[in-house]
PDB file of C-alpha atoms in Angstrom:
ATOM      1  CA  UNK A   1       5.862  -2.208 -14.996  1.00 89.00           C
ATOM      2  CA  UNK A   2       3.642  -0.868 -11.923  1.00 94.00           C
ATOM      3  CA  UNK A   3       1.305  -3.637 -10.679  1.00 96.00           C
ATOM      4  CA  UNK A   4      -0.942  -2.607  -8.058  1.00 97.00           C
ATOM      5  CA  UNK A   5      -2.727  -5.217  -5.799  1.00 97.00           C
ATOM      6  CA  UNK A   6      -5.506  -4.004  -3.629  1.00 97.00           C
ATOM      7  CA  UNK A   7      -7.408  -6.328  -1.255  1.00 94.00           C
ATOM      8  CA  UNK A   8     -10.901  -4.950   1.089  1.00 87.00           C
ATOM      9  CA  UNK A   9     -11.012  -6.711   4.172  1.00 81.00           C
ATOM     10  CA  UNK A  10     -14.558  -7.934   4.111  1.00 68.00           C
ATOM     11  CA  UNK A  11     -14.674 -11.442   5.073  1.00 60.00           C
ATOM     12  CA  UNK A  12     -11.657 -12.432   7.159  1.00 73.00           C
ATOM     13  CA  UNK A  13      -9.697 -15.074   5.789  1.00 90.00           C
ATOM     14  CA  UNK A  14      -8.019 -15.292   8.466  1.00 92.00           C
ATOM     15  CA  UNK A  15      -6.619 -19.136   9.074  1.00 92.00           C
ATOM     16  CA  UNK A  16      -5.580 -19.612   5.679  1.00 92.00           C
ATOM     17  CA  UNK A  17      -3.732 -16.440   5.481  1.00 94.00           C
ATOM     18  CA  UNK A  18      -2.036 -17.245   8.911  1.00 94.00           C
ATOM     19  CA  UNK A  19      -0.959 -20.415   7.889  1.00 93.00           C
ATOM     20  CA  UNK A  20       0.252 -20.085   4.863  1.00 94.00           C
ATOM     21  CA  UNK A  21       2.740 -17.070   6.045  1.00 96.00           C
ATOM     22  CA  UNK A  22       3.354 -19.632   8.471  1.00 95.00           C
ATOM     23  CA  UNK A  23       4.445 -22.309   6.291  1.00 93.00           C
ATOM     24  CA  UNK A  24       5.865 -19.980   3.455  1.00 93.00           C
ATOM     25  CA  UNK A  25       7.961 -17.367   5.416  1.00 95.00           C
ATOM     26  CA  UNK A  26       8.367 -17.915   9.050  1.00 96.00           C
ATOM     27  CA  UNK A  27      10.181 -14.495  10.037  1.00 95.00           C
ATOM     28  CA  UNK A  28       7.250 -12.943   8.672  1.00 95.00           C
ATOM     29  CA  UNK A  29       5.029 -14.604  10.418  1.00 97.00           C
ATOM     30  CA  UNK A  30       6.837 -14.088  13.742  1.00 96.00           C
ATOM     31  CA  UNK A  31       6.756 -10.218  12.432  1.00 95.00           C
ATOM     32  CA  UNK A  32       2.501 -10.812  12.115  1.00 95.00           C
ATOM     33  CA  UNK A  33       2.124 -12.555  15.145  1.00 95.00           C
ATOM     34  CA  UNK A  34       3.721  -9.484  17.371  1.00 94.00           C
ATOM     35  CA  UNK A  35       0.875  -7.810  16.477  1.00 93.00           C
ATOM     36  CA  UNK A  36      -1.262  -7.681  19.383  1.00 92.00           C
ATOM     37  CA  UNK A  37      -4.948  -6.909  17.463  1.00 91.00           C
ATOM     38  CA  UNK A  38      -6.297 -10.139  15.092  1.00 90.00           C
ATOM     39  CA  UNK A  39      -7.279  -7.718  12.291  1.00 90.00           C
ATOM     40  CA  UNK A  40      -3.316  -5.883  12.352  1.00 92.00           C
ATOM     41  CA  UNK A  41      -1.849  -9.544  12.487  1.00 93.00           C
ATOM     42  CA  UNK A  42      -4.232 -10.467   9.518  1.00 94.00           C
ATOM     43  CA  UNK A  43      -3.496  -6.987   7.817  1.00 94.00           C
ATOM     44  CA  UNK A  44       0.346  -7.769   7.865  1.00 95.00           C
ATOM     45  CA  UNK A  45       0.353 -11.453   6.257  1.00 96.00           C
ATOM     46  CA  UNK A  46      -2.668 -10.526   3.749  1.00 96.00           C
ATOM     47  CA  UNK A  47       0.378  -7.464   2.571  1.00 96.00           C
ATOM     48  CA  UNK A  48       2.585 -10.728   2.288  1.00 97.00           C
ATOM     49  CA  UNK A  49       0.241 -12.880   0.337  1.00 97.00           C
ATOM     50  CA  UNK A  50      -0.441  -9.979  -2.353  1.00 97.00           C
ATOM     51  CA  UNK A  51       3.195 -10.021  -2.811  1.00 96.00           C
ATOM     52  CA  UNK A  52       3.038 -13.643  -3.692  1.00 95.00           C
ATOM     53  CA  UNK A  53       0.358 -13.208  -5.659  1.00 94.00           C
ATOM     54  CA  UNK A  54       1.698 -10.353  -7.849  1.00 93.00           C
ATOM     55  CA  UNK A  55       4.831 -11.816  -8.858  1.00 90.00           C
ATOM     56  CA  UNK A  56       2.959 -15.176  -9.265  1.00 88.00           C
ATOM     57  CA  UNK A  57       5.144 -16.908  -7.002  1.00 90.00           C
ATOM     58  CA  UNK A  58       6.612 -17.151  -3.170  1.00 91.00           C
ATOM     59  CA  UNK A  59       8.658 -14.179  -2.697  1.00 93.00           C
ATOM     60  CA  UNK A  60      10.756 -15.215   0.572  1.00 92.00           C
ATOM     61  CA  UNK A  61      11.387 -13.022   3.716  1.00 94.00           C
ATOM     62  CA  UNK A  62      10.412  -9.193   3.785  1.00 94.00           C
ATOM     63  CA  UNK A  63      13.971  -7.626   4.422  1.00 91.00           C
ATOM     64  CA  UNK A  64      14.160  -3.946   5.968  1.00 88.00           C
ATOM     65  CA  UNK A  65      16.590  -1.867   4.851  1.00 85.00           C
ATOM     66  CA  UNK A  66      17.105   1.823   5.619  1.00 83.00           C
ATOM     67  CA  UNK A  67      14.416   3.908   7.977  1.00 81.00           C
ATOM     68  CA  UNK A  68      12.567   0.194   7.104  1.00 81.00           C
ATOM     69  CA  UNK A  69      11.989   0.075   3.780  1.00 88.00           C
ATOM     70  CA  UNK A  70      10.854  -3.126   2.804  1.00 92.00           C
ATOM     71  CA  UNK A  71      12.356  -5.097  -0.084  1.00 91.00           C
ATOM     72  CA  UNK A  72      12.777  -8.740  -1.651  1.00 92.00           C
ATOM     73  CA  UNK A  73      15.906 -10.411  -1.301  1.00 85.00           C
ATOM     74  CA  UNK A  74      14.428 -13.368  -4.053  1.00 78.00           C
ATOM     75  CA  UNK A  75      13.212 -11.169  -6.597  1.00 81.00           C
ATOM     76  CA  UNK A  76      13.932  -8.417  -8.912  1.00 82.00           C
ATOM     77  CA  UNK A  77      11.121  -5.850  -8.232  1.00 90.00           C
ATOM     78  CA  UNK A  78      11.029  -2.953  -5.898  1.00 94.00           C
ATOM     79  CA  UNK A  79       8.116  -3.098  -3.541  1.00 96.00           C
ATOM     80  CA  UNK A  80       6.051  -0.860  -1.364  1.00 97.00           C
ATOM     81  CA  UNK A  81       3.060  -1.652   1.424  1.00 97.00           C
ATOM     82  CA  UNK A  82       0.581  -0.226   2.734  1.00 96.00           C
ATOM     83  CA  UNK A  83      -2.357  -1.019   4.922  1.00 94.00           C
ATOM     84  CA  UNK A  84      -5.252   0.822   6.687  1.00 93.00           C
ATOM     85  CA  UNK A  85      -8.759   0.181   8.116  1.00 88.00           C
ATOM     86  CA  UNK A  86     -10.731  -2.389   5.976  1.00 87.00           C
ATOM     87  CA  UNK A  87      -7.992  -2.197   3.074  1.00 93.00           C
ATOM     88  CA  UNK A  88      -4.395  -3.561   2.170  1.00 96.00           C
ATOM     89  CA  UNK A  89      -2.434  -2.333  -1.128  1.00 97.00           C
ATOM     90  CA  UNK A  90       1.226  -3.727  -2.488  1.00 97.00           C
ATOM     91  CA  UNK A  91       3.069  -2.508  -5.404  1.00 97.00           C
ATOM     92  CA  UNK A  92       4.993  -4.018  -7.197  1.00 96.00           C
ATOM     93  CA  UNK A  93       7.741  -3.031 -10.041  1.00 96.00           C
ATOM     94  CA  UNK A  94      10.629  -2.856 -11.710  1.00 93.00           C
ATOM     95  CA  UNK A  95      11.749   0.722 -10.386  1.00 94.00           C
ATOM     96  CA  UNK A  96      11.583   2.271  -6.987  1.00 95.00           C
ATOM     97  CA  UNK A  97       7.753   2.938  -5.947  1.00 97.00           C
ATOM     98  CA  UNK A  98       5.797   4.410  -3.097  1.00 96.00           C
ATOM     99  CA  UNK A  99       2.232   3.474  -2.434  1.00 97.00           C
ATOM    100  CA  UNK A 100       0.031   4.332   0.122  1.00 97.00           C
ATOM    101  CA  UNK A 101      -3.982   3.582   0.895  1.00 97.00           C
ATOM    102  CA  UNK A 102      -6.463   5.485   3.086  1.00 96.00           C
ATOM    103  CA  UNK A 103      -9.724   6.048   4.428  1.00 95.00           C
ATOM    104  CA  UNK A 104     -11.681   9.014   3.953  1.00 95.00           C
ATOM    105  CA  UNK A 105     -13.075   9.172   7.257  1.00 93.00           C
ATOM    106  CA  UNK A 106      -8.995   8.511   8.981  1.00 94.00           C
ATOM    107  CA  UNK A 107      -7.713  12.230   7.603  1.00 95.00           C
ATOM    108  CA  UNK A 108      -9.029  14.562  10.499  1.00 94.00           C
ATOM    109  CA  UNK A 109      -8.596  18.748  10.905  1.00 94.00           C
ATOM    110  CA  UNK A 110      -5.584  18.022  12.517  1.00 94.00           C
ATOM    111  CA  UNK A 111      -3.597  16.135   9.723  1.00 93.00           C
ATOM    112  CA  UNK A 112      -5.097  18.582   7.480  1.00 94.00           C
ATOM    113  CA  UNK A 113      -3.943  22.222   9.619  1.00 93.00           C
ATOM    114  CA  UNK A 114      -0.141  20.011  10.320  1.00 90.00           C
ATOM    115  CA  UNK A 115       0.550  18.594   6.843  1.00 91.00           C
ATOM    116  CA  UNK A 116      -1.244  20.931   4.439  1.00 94.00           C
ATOM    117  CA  UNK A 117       0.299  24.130   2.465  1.00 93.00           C
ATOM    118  CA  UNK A 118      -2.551  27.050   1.940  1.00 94.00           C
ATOM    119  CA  UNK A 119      -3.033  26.295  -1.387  1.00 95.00           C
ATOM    120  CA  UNK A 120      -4.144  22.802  -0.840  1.00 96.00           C
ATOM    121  CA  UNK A 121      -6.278  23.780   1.761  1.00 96.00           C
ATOM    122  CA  UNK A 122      -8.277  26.167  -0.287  1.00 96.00           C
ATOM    123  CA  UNK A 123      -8.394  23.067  -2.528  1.00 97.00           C
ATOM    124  CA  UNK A 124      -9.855  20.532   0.191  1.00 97.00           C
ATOM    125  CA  UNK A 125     -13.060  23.006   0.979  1.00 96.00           C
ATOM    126  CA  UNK A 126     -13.948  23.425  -2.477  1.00 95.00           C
ATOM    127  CA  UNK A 127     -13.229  19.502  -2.487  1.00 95.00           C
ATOM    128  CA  UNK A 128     -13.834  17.223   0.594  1.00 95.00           C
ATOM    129  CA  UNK A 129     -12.432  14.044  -0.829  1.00 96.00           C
ATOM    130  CA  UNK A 130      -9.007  15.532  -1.476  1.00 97.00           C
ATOM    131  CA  UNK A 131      -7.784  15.360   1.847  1.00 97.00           C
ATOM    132  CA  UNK A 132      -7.322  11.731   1.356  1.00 97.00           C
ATOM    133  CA  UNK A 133      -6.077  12.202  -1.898  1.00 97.00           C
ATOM    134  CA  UNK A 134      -3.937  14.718  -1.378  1.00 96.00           C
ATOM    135  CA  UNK A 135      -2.441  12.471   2.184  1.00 96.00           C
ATOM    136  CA  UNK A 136      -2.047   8.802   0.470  1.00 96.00           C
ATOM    137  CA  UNK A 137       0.096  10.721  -2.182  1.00 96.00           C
ATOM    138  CA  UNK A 138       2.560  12.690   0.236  1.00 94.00           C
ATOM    139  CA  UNK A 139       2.766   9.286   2.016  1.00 94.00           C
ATOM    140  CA  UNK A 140       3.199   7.802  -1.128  1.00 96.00           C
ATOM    141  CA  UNK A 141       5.710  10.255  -1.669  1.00 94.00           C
ATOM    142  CA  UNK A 142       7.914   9.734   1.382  1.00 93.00           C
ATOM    143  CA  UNK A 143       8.098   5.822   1.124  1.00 94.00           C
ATOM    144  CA  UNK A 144       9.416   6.672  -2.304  1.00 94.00           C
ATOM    145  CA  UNK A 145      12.076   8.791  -1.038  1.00 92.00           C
ATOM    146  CA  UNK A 146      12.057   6.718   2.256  1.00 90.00           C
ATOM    147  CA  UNK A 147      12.114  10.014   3.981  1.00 84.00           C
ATOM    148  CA  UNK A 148       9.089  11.776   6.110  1.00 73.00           C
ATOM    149  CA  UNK A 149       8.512  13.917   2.871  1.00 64.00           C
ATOM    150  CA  UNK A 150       5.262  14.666   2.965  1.00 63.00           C
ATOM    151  CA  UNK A 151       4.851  17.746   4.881  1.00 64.00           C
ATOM    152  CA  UNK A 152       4.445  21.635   3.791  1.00 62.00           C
ATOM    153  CA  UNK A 153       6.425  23.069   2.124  1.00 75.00           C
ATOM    154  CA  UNK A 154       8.497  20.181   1.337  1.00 83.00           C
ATOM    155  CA  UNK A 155       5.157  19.291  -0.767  1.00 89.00           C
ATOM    156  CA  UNK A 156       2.796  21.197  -2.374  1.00 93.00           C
ATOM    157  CA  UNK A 157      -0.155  19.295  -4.675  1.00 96.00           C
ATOM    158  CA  UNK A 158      -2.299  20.265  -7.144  1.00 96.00           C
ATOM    159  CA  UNK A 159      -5.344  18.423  -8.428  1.00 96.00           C
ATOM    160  CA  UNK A 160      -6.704  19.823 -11.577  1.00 90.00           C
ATOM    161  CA  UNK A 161      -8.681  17.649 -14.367  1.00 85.00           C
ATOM    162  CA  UNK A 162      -8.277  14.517 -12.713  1.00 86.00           C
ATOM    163  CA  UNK A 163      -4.198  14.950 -12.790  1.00 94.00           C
ATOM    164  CA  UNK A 164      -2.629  15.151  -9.642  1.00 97.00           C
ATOM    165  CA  UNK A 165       0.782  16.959  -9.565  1.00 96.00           C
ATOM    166  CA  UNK A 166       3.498  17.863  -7.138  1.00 95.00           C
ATOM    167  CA  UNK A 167       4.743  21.568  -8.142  1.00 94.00           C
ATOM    168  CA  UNK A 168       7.846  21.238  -5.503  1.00 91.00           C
ATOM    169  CA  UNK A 169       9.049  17.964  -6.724  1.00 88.00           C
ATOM    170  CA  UNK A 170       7.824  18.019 -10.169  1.00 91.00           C
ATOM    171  CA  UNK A 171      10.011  14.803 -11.552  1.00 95.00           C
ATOM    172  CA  UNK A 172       7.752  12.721  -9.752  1.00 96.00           C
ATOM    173  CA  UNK A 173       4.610  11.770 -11.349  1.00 97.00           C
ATOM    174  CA  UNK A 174       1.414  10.184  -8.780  1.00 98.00           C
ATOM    175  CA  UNK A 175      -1.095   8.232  -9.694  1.00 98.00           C
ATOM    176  CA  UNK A 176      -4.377   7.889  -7.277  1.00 97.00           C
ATOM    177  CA  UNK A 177      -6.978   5.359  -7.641  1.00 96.00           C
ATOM    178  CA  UNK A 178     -10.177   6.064  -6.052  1.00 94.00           C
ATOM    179  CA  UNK A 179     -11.852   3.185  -4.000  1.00 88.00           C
ATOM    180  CA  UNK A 180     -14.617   2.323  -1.888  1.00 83.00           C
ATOM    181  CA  UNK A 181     -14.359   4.703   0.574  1.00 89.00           C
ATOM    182  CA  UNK A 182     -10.745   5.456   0.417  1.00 93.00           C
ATOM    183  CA  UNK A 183      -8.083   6.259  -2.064  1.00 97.00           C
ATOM    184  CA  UNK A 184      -4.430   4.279  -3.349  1.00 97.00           C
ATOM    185  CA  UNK A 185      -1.812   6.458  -4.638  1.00 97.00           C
ATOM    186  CA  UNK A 186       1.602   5.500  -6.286  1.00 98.00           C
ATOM    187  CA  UNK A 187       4.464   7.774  -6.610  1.00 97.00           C
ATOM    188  CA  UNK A 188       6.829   7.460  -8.828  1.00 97.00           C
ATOM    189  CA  UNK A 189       9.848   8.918 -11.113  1.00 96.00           C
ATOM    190  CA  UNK A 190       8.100   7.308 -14.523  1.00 95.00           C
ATOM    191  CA  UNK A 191       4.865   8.582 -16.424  1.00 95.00           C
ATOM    192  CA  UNK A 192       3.639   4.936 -17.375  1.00 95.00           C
ATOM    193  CA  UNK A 193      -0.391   4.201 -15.623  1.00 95.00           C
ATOM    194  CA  UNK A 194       0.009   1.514 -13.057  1.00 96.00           C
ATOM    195  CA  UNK A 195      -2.181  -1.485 -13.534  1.00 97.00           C
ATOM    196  CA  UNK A 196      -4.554  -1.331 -10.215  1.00 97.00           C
ATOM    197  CA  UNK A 197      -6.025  -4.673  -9.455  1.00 96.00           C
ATOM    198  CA  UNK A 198      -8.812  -5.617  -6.753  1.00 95.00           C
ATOM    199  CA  UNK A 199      -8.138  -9.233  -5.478  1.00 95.00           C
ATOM    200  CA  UNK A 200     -11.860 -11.045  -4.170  1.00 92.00           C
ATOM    201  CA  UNK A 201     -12.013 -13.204  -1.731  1.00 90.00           C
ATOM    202  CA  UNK A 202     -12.411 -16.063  -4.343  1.00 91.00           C
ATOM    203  CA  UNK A 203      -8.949 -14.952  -5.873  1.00 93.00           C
ATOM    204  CA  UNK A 204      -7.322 -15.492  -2.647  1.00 93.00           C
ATOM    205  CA  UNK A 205      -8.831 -18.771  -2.122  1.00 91.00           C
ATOM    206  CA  UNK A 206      -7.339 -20.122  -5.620  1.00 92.00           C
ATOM    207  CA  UNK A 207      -4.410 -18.725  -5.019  1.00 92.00           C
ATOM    208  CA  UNK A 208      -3.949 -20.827  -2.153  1.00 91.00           C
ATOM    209  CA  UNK A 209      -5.682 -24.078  -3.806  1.00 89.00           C
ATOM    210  CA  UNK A 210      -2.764 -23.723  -6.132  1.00 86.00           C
ATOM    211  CA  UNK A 211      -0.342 -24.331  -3.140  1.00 78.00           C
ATOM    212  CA  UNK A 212      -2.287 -27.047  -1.534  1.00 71.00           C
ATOM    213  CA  UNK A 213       0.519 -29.855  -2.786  1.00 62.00           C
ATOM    214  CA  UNK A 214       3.086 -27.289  -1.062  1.00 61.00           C
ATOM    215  CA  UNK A 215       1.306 -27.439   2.187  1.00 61.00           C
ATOM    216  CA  UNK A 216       0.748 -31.247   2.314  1.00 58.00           C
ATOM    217  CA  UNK A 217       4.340 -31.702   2.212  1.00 58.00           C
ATOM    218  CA  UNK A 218       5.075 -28.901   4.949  1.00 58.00           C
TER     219      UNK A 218
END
């Protein structure tokens, strides 16, 4: 199971997300409110929220373990975050998982000349769009190693009919998903399609309408 949530930050929902990381998990919410920007606090706790929402219930505190990988202490699933201008993405599932979202317009000449082998810069000019592709998934790729992985050579990618392959660590198998105007990649050590999901606005609101009885009582 690979369960993608993926959430555009259009229309900021921003008190009921506050409060009900407030009411819900309170470490996280002193973690959100460090923050010193409105739209990084409300990043953080929307991350927290999709969480919820993906296993269908409230998940508890966001432990760190080593380097800071983030993990569940309540639940089962292994879990990976990722946030970025205008866009938050979880995963979610029952194996280790990195995921990673990006803009487009966020991977510059100098990511691309310090992170990129030869190969996938010849790749990048005959395709623009790659360079985000190619960064979410060596990002994706370090979270799931929880090391900084995603440099040349330790990496070298390969995007040929719409597959997307690592020829230096070829047990792990990436999946991007193409959005807006950005991409979300998983990485991962199984073959099975992860189930990308965008959450509206209108989602987000039931979601918490489900809680209201929760919140009366807190």
């Amino acid at each position: 199971m690979k369960r993608i949530l993926i959430a555009p930050i259009n229309t900021m929902l921003f008190e009921e997300v506050m409060t009900f990381v407030r009411v819900v998990a309170p470490m996280r919410y002193d973690y959100v409110c460090h923050f010193y920007r409105k739209e990084d606090q409300y990043r953080s706790a929307l991350a927290y929220v999709l969480l919820c929402l993906a296993n269908k219930k409230i998940v508890g505190e966001i432990s760190r373990g080593v380097n800071g990988k983030p993990y569940l202490q309540e639940t089962d699933c292994q879990i990976s975050i990722s946030h970025t201008n205008g866009l938050v993405s979880v995963g979610i599932s029952n194996e280790n998982i990195g995921v990673d979202c990006e803009i487009e317009s966020n991977i510059d000449e100098i990511i691309i000349d310090e992170s990129f082998s030869k190969k996938e810069k010849i790749q990048v000019t005959k395709d623009d769009f790659l360079k985000v592709v190619f960064w979410t998934a060596k990002e994706a790729i370090s979270k799931l190693y929880n090391e900084d992985w995603y440099s040349s050579p330790a990496t070298e990618l390969i995007y040929n009919n719409s597959e997307l392959k690592d020829t230096v660590i070829q047990e792990v198998y990436l999946h991007p998903f193409v959005f807006l105007n950005g991409c979300i990649c998983t990485a991962s050590l199984s073959a099975e399609q992860p189930d990308f999901q965008v959450i509206t606005e209108k989602e987000l609101i039931e979601f918490f309408d489900s809680f209201s009885e929760f919140f009366s009582k807190n």
